[in-house]
mmCIF file of C-alpha atoms and ligand atoms in Angstrom:
data_model
loop_
_atom_site.group_PDB
_atom_site.id
_atom_site.type_symbol
_atom_site.label_atom_id
_atom_site.label_comp_id
_atom_site.label_asym_id
_atom_site.label_seq_id
_atom_site.Cartn_x
_atom_site.Cartn_y
_atom_site.Cartn_z
ATOM 1 C CA UNK A 685 -3.016 -3.414 -21.411
ATOM 2 C CA UNK A 686 -1.111 -0.259 -22.430
ATOM 3 C CA UNK A 687 2.368 -0.403 -23.173
ATOM 4 C CA UNK A 688 2.560 2.219 -20.523
ATOM 5 C CA UNK A 689 2.186 -0.345 -17.439
ATOM 6 C CA UNK A 690 5.717 -2.009 -19.388
ATOM 7 C CA UNK A 691 7.973 1.009 -18.860
ATOM 8 C CA UNK A 692 11.600 0.207 -18.133
ATOM 9 C CA UNK A 693 11.691 -0.014 -13.831
ATOM 10 C CA UNK A 694 13.094 2.889 -12.901
ATOM 11 C CA UNK A 695 16.191 2.664 -9.668
ATOM 12 C CA UNK A 696 16.011 5.387 -7.461
ATOM 13 C CA UNK A 697 18.118 5.934 -4.127
ATOM 14 C CA UNK A 698 16.467 7.821 -0.840
ATOM 15 C CA UNK A 699 20.076 9.632 0.515
ATOM 16 C CA UNK A 700 18.150 9.344 3.469
ATOM 17 C CA UNK A 701 20.538 6.524 5.003
ATOM 18 C CA UNK A 702 23.488 8.805 3.235
ATOM 19 C CA UNK A 703 26.782 10.455 4.873
ATOM 20 C CA UNK A 704 25.527 13.882 5.416
ATOM 21 C CA UNK A 705 28.512 15.384 5.856
ATOM 22 C CA UNK A 706 29.583 14.294 2.671
ATOM 23 C CA UNK A 707 26.262 14.875 0.534
ATOM 24 C CA UNK A 708 28.043 15.467 -3.317
ATOM 25 C CA UNK A 709 30.451 12.632 -2.754
ATOM 26 C CA UNK A 710 27.306 10.660 -2.203
ATOM 27 C CA UNK A 711 25.248 11.620 -4.991
ATOM 28 C CA UNK A 712 27.952 11.085 -7.342
ATOM 29 C CA UNK A 713 28.644 7.258 -5.827
ATOM 30 C CA UNK A 714 24.537 6.745 -7.090
ATOM 31 C CA UNK A 715 24.893 8.190 -10.527
ATOM 32 C CA UNK A 716 28.391 5.969 -11.257
ATOM 33 C CA UNK A 717 26.101 2.667 -9.627
ATOM 34 C CA UNK A 718 23.880 3.645 -12.606
ATOM 35 C CA UNK A 719 20.497 4.610 -10.634
ATOM 36 C CA UNK A 720 18.050 6.438 -12.846
ATOM 37 C CA UNK A 721 17.479 9.382 -10.171
ATOM 38 C CA UNK A 722 17.972 10.604 -7.355
ATOM 39 C CA UNK A 723 14.912 10.691 -4.183
ATOM 40 C CA UNK A 724 15.277 13.398 -1.499
ATOM 41 C CA UNK A 725 13.250 13.140 1.882
ATOM 42 C CA UNK A 726 12.029 16.287 2.710
ATOM 43 C CA UNK A 727 10.483 15.974 6.365
ATOM 44 C CA UNK A 728 9.409 19.013 8.421
ATOM 45 C CA UNK A 729 8.805 17.350 12.046
ATOM 46 C CA UNK A 730 5.014 17.947 11.647
ATOM 47 C CA UNK A 731 3.880 15.504 8.893
ATOM 48 C CA UNK A 732 6.141 13.033 9.855
ATOM 49 C CA UNK A 733 8.520 12.931 13.425
ATOM 50 C CA UNK A 734 11.778 13.651 11.621
ATOM 51 C CA UNK A 735 13.719 16.249 10.206
ATOM 52 C CA UNK A 736 15.927 16.669 6.509
ATOM 53 C CA UNK A 737 16.708 18.178 4.186
ATOM 54 C CA UNK A 738 16.430 22.178 3.629
ATOM 55 C CA UNK A 739 16.174 23.327 -0.185
ATOM 56 C CA UNK A 740 19.924 24.777 0.120
ATOM 57 C CA UNK A 741 21.212 20.901 1.000
ATOM 58 C CA UNK A 742 19.903 19.527 -2.128
ATOM 59 C CA UNK A 743 20.944 22.761 -3.906
ATOM 60 C CA UNK A 744 24.400 22.193 -3.026
ATOM 61 C CA UNK A 745 23.928 18.319 -4.278
ATOM 62 C CA UNK A 746 22.479 19.213 -6.648
ATOM 63 C CA UNK A 747 26.163 20.418 -9.241
ATOM 64 C CA UNK A 748 27.416 16.562 -7.772
ATOM 65 C CA UNK A 749 24.960 14.570 -9.979
ATOM 66 C CA UNK A 750 24.188 13.872 -13.351
ATOM 67 C CA UNK A 751 20.457 12.086 -12.812
ATOM 68 C CA UNK A 752 17.383 14.590 -11.974
ATOM 69 C CA UNK A 753 16.207 14.817 -8.462
ATOM 70 C CA UNK A 754 13.318 14.237 -6.761
ATOM 71 C CA UNK A 755 11.941 15.775 -3.588
ATOM 72 C CA UNK A 756 9.621 14.031 -2.062
ATOM 73 C CA UNK A 757 7.790 16.370 0.473
ATOM 74 C CA UNK A 758 6.660 14.684 4.053
ATOM 75 C CA UNK A 759 5.607 18.287 5.136
ATOM 76 C CA UNK A 760 2.065 19.296 6.269
ATOM 77 C CA UNK A 761 2.265 23.015 4.524
ATOM 78 C CA UNK A 762 3.710 21.478 0.871
ATOM 79 C CA UNK A 763 2.497 24.762 -1.201
ATOM 80 C CA UNK A 764 4.704 27.070 0.563
ATOM 81 C CA UNK A 765 7.589 25.136 -0.038
ATOM 82 C CA UNK A 766 7.583 23.821 -4.036
ATOM 83 C CA UNK A 767 8.586 26.471 -5.433
ATOM 84 C CA UNK A 768 11.734 26.464 -3.044
ATOM 85 C CA UNK A 769 12.666 23.144 -4.210
ATOM 86 C CA UNK A 770 12.010 23.453 -7.829
ATOM 87 C CA UNK A 771 14.347 25.997 -7.826
ATOM 88 C CA UNK A 772 16.460 23.865 -5.497
ATOM 89 C CA UNK A 773 16.500 21.831 -8.908
ATOM 90 C CA UNK A 774 14.317 19.436 -8.290
ATOM 91 C CA UNK A 775 12.777 18.430 -11.407
ATOM 92 C CA UNK A 776 9.937 15.907 -9.929
ATOM 93 C CA UNK A 777 7.742 17.216 -6.703
ATOM 94 C CA UNK A 778 5.913 15.081 -4.941
ATOM 95 C CA UNK A 779 3.226 15.939 -2.522
ATOM 96 C CA UNK A 780 1.116 13.994 0.091
ATOM 97 C CA UNK A 781 -2.652 14.474 -0.471
ATOM 98 C CA UNK A 782 -2.995 13.945 2.829
ATOM 99 C CA UNK A 783 -1.492 17.323 3.302
ATOM 100 C CA UNK A 784 -3.170 19.045 0.695
ATOM 101 C CA UNK A 785 -6.591 21.135 1.376
ATOM 102 C CA UNK A 786 -6.675 21.586 -2.486
ATOM 103 C CA UNK A 787 -4.447 19.262 -4.635
ATOM 104 C CA UNK A 788 -5.399 19.405 -7.811
ATOM 105 C CA UNK A 789 -4.505 23.158 -7.318
ATOM 106 C CA UNK A 790 -1.285 22.354 -5.585
ATOM 107 C CA UNK A 791 -0.427 19.601 -8.565
ATOM 108 C CA UNK A 792 -1.291 22.320 -11.188
ATOM 109 C CA UNK A 793 0.972 24.445 -10.075
ATOM 110 C CA UNK A 794 4.196 22.846 -9.665
ATOM 111 C CA UNK A 795 3.659 21.958 -12.943
ATOM 112 C CA UNK A 796 3.399 25.474 -13.453
ATOM 113 C CA UNK A 797 6.523 26.164 -12.426
ATOM 114 C CA UNK A 798 8.295 23.991 -14.688
ATOM 115 C CA UNK A 799 8.478 20.713 -12.615
ATOM 116 C CA UNK A 800 6.583 17.702 -13.458
ATOM 117 C CA UNK A 801 3.996 16.636 -10.337
ATOM 118 C CA UNK A 802 4.101 13.424 -8.146
ATOM 119 C CA UNK A 803 1.109 12.560 -5.787
ATOM 120 C CA UNK A 804 1.982 9.839 -2.894
ATOM 121 C CA UNK A 805 -1.098 8.313 -0.514
ATOM 122 C CA UNK A 806 0.133 6.866 3.091
ATOM 123 C CA UNK A 807 -0.497 3.128 2.991
ATOM 124 C CA UNK A 808 -3.780 3.728 4.580
ATOM 125 C CA UNK A 809 -5.429 6.468 1.753
ATOM 126 C CA UNK A 810 -6.835 4.630 -0.546
ATOM 127 C CA UNK A 811 -6.427 4.746 -4.572
ATOM 128 C CA UNK A 812 -9.548 6.796 -5.112
ATOM 129 C CA UNK A 813 -7.804 9.897 -3.452
ATOM 130 C CA UNK A 814 -6.286 10.540 -6.945
ATOM 131 C CA UNK A 815 -8.691 9.333 -9.607
ATOM 132 C CA UNK A 816 -9.604 13.040 -10.361
ATOM 133 C CA UNK A 817 -6.364 14.683 -10.376
ATOM 134 C CA UNK A 818 -4.669 12.314 -12.561
ATOM 135 C CA UNK A 819 -4.662 14.569 -15.834
ATOM 136 C CA UNK A 820 -2.688 17.610 -13.322
ATOM 137 C CA UNK A 821 -0.145 13.913 -12.454
ATOM 138 C CA UNK A 822 3.381 13.105 -13.894
ATOM 139 C CA UNK A 823 4.026 10.523 -11.101
ATOM 140 C CA UNK A 824 1.626 8.651 -8.073
ATOM 141 C CA UNK A 825 3.665 6.776 -5.428
ATOM 142 C CA UNK A 826 2.758 4.853 -3.245
ATOM 143 C CA UNK A 827 4.036 4.344 0.372
ATOM 144 C CA UNK A 828 5.021 1.201 1.330
ATOM 145 C CA UNK A 829 5.872 2.090 5.163
ATOM 146 C CA UNK A 830 4.071 4.542 7.283
ATOM 147 C CA UNK A 831 6.826 7.829 6.483
ATOM 148 C CA UNK A 832 9.008 9.190 8.156
ATOM 149 C CA UNK A 833 12.208 6.680 8.650
ATOM 150 C CA UNK A 834 14.277 4.052 6.723
ATOM 151 C CA UNK A 835 15.209 0.783 7.377
ATOM 152 C CA UNK A 836 11.003 0.107 8.093
ATOM 153 C CA UNK A 837 9.467 -3.364 6.609
ATOM 154 C CA UNK A 838 7.584 -3.618 4.085
ATOM 155 C CA UNK A 839 3.789 -3.575 4.050
ATOM 156 C CA UNK A 840 2.985 -6.410 1.746
ATOM 157 C CA UNK A 841 -0.771 -4.962 2.776
ATOM 158 C CA UNK A 842 -0.527 -2.047 0.402
ATOM 159 C CA UNK A 843 -0.070 -4.582 -3.134
ATOM 160 C CA UNK A 844 -4.192 -4.536 -3.839
ATOM 161 C CA UNK A 845 -3.940 -0.652 -3.389
ATOM 162 C CA UNK A 846 -1.128 -0.997 -6.444
ATOM 163 C CA UNK A 847 -2.534 -2.945 -8.864
ATOM 164 C CA UNK A 848 -5.651 -0.510 -8.097
ATOM 165 C CA UNK A 849 -3.405 2.822 -9.070
ATOM 166 C CA UNK A 850 -2.089 0.356 -11.987
ATOM 167 C CA UNK A 851 -5.710 -0.318 -13.483
ATOM 168 C CA UNK A 852 -6.767 3.435 -12.919
ATOM 169 C CA UNK A 853 -3.447 4.954 -14.745
ATOM 170 C CA UNK A 854 -3.288 2.051 -17.683
ATOM 171 C CA UNK A 855 -7.105 3.034 -18.280
ATOM 172 C CA UNK A 856 -6.191 7.222 -18.250
ATOM 173 C CA UNK A 857 -3.634 6.284 -21.078
ATOM 174 C CA UNK A 858 -1.569 8.797 -19.267
ATOM 175 C CA UNK A 859 1.973 8.094 -19.194
ATOM 176 C CA UNK A 860 1.937 8.174 -15.065
ATOM 177 C CA UNK A 861 4.815 7.123 -13.166
ATOM 178 C CA UNK A 862 3.935 4.097 -10.643
ATOM 179 C CA UNK A 863 6.211 4.979 -7.741
ATOM 180 C CA UNK A 864 7.039 2.784 -4.244
ATOM 181 C CA UNK A 865 8.419 3.395 -1.418
ATOM 182 C CA UNK A 866 9.672 2.042 2.254
ATOM 183 C CA UNK A 867 11.070 -1.345 2.204
ATOM 184 C CA UNK A 868 12.015 -2.561 -0.920
ATOM 185 C CA UNK A 869 14.448 -5.315 -1.267
ATOM 186 C CA UNK A 870 15.579 -7.371 -4.308
ATOM 187 C CA UNK A 871 12.874 -9.577 -3.134
ATOM 188 C CA UNK A 872 9.933 -6.660 -1.843
ATOM 189 C CA UNK A 873 10.433 -5.728 -4.869
ATOM 190 C CA UNK A 874 8.964 -8.336 -6.652
ATOM 191 C CA UNK A 875 5.564 -7.705 -5.348
ATOM 192 C CA UNK A 876 5.705 -4.439 -6.123
ATOM 193 C CA UNK A 877 6.315 -4.792 -9.665
ATOM 194 C CA UNK A 878 4.120 -7.791 -9.968
ATOM 195 C CA UNK A 879 1.128 -5.841 -8.645
ATOM 196 C CA UNK A 880 1.836 -2.520 -11.142
ATOM 197 C CA UNK A 881 4.413 -0.582 -9.612
ATOM 198 C CA UNK A 882 7.654 0.794 -12.171
ATOM 199 C CA UNK A 883 9.209 2.879 -10.151
ATOM 200 C CA UNK A 884 11.037 1.614 -6.986
ATOM 201 C CA UNK A 885 12.981 3.882 -4.191
ATOM 202 C CA UNK A 886 15.598 2.057 -2.152
ATOM 203 C CA UNK A 887 17.335 3.730 0.782
ATOM 204 C CA UNK A 888 18.910 1.260 3.541
ATOM 205 C CA UNK A 889 18.290 -1.792 1.581
ATOM 206 C CA UNK A 890 20.661 -0.479 -1.236
ATOM 207 C CA UNK A 891 23.546 1.121 1.764
ATOM 208 C CA UNK A 892 23.411 -1.848 2.943
ATOM 209 C CA UNK A 893 24.480 -4.352 0.549
ATOM 210 C CA UNK A 894 27.185 -6.392 0.349
ATOM 211 C CA UNK A 895 28.524 -5.963 -2.978
ATOM 212 C CA UNK A 896 28.300 -2.213 -3.288
ATOM 213 C CA UNK A 897 25.374 0.182 -5.099
ATOM 214 C CA UNK A 898 26.126 -0.714 -8.515
ATOM 215 C CA UNK A 899 25.368 -4.319 -7.976
ATOM 216 C CA UNK A 900 22.344 -3.511 -5.592
ATOM 217 C CA UNK A 901 20.907 -1.108 -8.687
ATOM 218 C CA UNK A 902 21.487 -4.211 -10.873
ATOM 219 C CA UNK A 903 19.576 -6.347 -8.912
ATOM 220 C CA UNK A 904 16.794 -4.319 -8.339
ATOM 221 C CA UNK A 905 16.269 -3.643 -11.509
ATOM 222 C CA UNK A 906 16.454 -7.042 -13.318
ATOM 223 C CA UNK A 907 14.406 -8.631 -10.402
ATOM 224 C CA UNK A 908 11.725 -5.496 -11.904
ATOM 225 C CA UNK A 909 11.813 -6.440 -14.953
ATOM 226 C CA UNK A 910 10.876 -10.007 -14.189
ATOM 227 C CA UNK A 911 8.687 -9.727 -11.913
ATOM 228 C CA UNK A 912 6.814 -7.045 -14.405
ATOM 229 C CA UNK A 913 7.242 -9.567 -17.767
ATOM 230 C CA UNK A 914 5.639 -12.206 -15.770
ATOM 231 C CA UNK A 915 2.613 -9.444 -14.715
ATOM 232 C CA UNK A 916 2.453 -8.389 -19.022
ATOM 233 C CA UNK A 917 2.301 -12.212 -19.940
ATOM 234 C CA UNK A 918 -0.581 -12.807 -17.445
ATOM 235 C CA UNK A 919 -2.552 -10.228 -18.677
HETATM 236 C C1 DX5 B 1136 9.765 7.161 4.562
HETATM 237 C C2 DX5 B 1136 11.128 7.516 3.042
HETATM 238 C C3 DX5 B 1136 11.664 6.005 3.319
HETATM 239 C C4 DX5 B 1136 12.985 6.090 2.607
HETATM 240 C C5 DX5 B 1136 13.648 4.577 1.600
HETATM 241 O O1 DX5 B 1136 9.733 7.154 5.039
HETATM 242 O O2 DX5 B 1136 10.410 8.156 2.045
HETATM 243 O O3 DX5 B 1136 10.716 5.156 3.169
HETATM 244 O O4 DX5 B 1136 12.507 6.981 1.288
HETATM 245 O O5 DX5 B 1136 13.769 4.249 3.466
HETATM 246 P P1 DX5 B 1136 14.039 2.340 3.089
HETATM 247 O O6 DX5 B 1136 14.095 2.048 1.486
HETATM 248 O O7 DX5 B 1136 15.046 2.139 4.284
HETATM 249 O O8 DX5 B 1136 12.521 1.574 3.410
#
């Protein structure tokens, strides 16, 4: 077990449930709630059956944030769009392995543009899809829902893949984040963290939490740390 797999868990909200008429204020509220980063779910209506944020929308929100932005590109042609989301102020760009003909080159290009690179795997896509690109990757995202919409149920069947990715990252010795996205609550985060994830996306649960976003962030972080500690101790 390397110390890399026991890094401090990060809590990253998706702004998909936010009030799109108040995105600047929403971003500011998330920063005040103590989140570690903010994720923008970029959807083109083709790769997934939903349409969301263009780069100009994100650029408009950027001055209102004191934390970094990551763009989750759920699009059919990420090579065409990567540069525009870097220019919009996203420090981390996540592309889907399923949408990249030349994933190795796309990840390298994201870094050449000055951002950190991320690769996302849909629930059905095996961990092996990233084993040859770990050196080009700053983050691997294991989707725990089929992407396109918030509020879906967590797919626990992805947990063995999370554990496999954890082992691959540990064996590589590279400082790669392992993120999960979809259906993350104060309960499901425990299974994802126990499997080896260290970055957690939460949208609908965090926005619906009755005690507010700051309490939700605290609860998620504590649950992730507890499960991570149990995992590390069991190794
Ligand atoms: C893909 C999106 C969602 C969102 C999180 O559909 O990436 O997973 O960020 O949504 P919740 O937390 O509501 O499942």
